[in-house]
Tab-separated table of C-alpha atoms in Angstrom:
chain	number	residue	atom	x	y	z
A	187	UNK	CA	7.456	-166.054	205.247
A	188	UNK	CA	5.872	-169.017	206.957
A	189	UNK	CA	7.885	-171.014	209.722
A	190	UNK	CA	9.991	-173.405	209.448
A	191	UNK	CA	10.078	-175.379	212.180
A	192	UNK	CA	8.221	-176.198	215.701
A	193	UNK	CA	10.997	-176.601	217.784
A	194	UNK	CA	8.634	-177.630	220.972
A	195	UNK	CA	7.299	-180.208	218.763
A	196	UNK	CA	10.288	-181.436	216.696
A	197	UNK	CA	12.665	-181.525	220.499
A	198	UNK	CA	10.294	-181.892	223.199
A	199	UNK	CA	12.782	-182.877	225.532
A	200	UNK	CA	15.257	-180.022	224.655
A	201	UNK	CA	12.342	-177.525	224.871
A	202	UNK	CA	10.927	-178.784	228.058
A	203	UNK	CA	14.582	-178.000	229.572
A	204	UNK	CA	14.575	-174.553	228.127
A	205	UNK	CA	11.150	-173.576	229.569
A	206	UNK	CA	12.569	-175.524	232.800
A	207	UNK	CA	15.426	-172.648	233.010
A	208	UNK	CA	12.559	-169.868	231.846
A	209	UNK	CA	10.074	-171.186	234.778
A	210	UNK	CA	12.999	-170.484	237.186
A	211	UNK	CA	14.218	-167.505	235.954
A	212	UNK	CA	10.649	-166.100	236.665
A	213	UNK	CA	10.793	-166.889	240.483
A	214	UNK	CA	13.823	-165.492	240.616
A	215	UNK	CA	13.823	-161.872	239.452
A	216	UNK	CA	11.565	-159.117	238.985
A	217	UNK	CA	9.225	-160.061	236.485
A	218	UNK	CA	9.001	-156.374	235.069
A	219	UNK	CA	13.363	-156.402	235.066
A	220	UNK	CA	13.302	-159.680	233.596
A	221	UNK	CA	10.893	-158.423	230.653
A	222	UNK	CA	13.085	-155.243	229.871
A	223	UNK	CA	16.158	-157.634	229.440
A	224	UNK	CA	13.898	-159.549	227.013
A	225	UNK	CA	12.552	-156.892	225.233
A	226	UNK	CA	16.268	-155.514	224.764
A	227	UNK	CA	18.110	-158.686	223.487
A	228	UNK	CA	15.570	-159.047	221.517
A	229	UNK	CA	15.203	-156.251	220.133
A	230	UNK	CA	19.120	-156.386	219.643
A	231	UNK	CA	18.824	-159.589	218.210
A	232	UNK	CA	15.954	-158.768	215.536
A	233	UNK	CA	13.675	-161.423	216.737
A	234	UNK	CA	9.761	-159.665	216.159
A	235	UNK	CA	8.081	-162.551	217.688
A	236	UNK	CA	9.702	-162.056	221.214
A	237	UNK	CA	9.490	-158.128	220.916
A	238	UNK	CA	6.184	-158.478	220.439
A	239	UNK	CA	6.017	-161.345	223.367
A	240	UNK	CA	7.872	-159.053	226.201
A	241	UNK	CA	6.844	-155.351	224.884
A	242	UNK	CA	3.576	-156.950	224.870
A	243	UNK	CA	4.148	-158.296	228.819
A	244	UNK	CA	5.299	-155.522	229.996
A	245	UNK	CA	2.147	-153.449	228.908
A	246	UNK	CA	0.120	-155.817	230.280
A	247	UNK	CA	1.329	-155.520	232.870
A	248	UNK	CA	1.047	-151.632	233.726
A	249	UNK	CA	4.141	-150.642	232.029
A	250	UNK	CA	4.335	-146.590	230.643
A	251	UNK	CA	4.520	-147.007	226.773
A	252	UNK	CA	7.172	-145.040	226.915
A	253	UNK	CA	9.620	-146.995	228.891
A	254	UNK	CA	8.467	-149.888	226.285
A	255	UNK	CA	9.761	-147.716	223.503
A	256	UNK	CA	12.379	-146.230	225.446
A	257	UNK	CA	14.339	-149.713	225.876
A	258	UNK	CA	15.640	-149.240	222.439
A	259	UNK	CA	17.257	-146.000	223.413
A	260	UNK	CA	17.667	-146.900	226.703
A	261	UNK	CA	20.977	-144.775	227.009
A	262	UNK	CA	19.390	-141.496	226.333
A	263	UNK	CA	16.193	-142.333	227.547
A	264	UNK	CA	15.310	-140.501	230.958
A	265	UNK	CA	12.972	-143.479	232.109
A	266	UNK	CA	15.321	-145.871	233.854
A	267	UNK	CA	16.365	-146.255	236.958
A	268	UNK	CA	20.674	-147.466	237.949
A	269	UNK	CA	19.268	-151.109	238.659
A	270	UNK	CA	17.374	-150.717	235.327
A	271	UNK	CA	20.494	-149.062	233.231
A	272	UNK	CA	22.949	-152.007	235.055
A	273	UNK	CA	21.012	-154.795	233.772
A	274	UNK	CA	20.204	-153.111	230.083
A	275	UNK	CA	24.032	-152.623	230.018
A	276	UNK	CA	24.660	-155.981	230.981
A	277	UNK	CA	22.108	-156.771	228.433
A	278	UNK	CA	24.014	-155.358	225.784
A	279	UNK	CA	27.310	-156.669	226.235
A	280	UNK	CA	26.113	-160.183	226.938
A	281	UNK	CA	23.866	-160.594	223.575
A	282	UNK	CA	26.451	-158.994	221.993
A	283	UNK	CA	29.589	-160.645	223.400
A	284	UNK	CA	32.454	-159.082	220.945
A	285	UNK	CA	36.060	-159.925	221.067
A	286	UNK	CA	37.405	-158.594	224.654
A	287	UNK	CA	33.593	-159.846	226.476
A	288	UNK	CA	31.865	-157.735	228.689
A	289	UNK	CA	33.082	-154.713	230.055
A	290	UNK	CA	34.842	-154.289	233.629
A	291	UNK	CA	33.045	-151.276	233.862
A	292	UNK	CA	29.466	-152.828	232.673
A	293	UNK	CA	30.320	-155.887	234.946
A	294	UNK	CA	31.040	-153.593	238.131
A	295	UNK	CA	27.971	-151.680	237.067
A	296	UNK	CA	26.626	-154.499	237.625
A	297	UNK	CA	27.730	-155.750	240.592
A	298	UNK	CA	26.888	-152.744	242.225
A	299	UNK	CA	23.030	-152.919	241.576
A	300	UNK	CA	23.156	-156.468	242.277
A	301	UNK	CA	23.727	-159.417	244.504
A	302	UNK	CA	25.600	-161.905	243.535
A	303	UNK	CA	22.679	-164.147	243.230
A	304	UNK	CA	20.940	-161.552	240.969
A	305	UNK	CA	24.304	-161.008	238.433
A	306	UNK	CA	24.274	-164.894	237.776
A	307	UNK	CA	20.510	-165.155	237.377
A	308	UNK	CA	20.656	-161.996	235.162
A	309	UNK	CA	23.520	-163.599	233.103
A	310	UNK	CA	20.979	-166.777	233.124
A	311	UNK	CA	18.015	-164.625	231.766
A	312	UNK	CA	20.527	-162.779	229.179
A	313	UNK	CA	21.662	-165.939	227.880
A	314	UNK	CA	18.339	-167.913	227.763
A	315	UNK	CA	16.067	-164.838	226.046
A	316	UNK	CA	19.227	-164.687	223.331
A	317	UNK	CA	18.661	-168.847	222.803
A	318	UNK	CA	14.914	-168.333	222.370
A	319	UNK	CA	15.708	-165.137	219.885
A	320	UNK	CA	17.927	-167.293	217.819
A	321	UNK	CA	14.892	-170.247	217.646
A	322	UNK	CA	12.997	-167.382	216.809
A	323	UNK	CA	14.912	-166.150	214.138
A	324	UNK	CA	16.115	-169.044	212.741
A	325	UNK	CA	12.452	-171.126	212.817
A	326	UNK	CA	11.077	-167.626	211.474
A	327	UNK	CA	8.502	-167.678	214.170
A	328	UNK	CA	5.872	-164.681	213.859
A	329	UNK	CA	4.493	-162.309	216.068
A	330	UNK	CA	0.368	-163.619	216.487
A	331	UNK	CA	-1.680	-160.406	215.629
């Protein structure tokens, strides 16, 4: 498969307002959080160039291996902490957004790890990772190995 398209080059504007939100988003909240709600959406979202962006990160980074492998089971995986499993959850629900939204019990999950200020970034981050998986997809963007 070879790509289709260079977004960046094709909508400069468009991307430049993307990576406006990402450069943000990366003052904002904890760098090694923000990569574990990458890494989850996209690996949720089937996108191999970002999974191997953020798992990538977060070993560079100092991160255990096995929390990298461990965000795909993150429910039965031992290696999270409550702020951790509240912002995977919200992870989850978000990228996947069925009929009835997210949760009131993933949203007060939430809340309860959180500051306000940290819910509505993390909603931010959730959102913006799931428009960069869909570029991904969509543009068939690889992984560079």
């Amino acid at each position: 498969m070879s790509q289709r398209m260079n977004v960046g080059e094709v909508a400069p504007e468009g991307y430049r307002a993307v990576l406006g939100l990402e450069k943000y988003l990366r003052h904002q909240l904890d760098s090694r959080l923000l990569d574990l709600v990458k890494l989850r959406a996209s690996l949720l979202n089937g996108c191999a160039y970002c999974v191997d962006l953020h798992g990538g990160d977060l070993l560079k980074h100092g991160e255990d291996v096995r929390r990298v492998l461990g965000v795909g089971t993150w429910r039965e995986f031992p290696g999270f902490d409550a702020r951790e499993r509240a912002a995977l959850g919200l992870t989850d629900e978000v990228t996947r957004l069925g009929e009835h939204g997210v949760s009131d019990e993933v949203w007060d999950t939430a809340r309860a790890a959180f500051t306000d200020k940290e819910v509505a970034d993390l909603i931010l981050a959730i959102g913006l990772i799931n428009l960069w998986n869909r570029i991904g997809v969509t543009t068939r963007l690889e992984p560079v190995l």
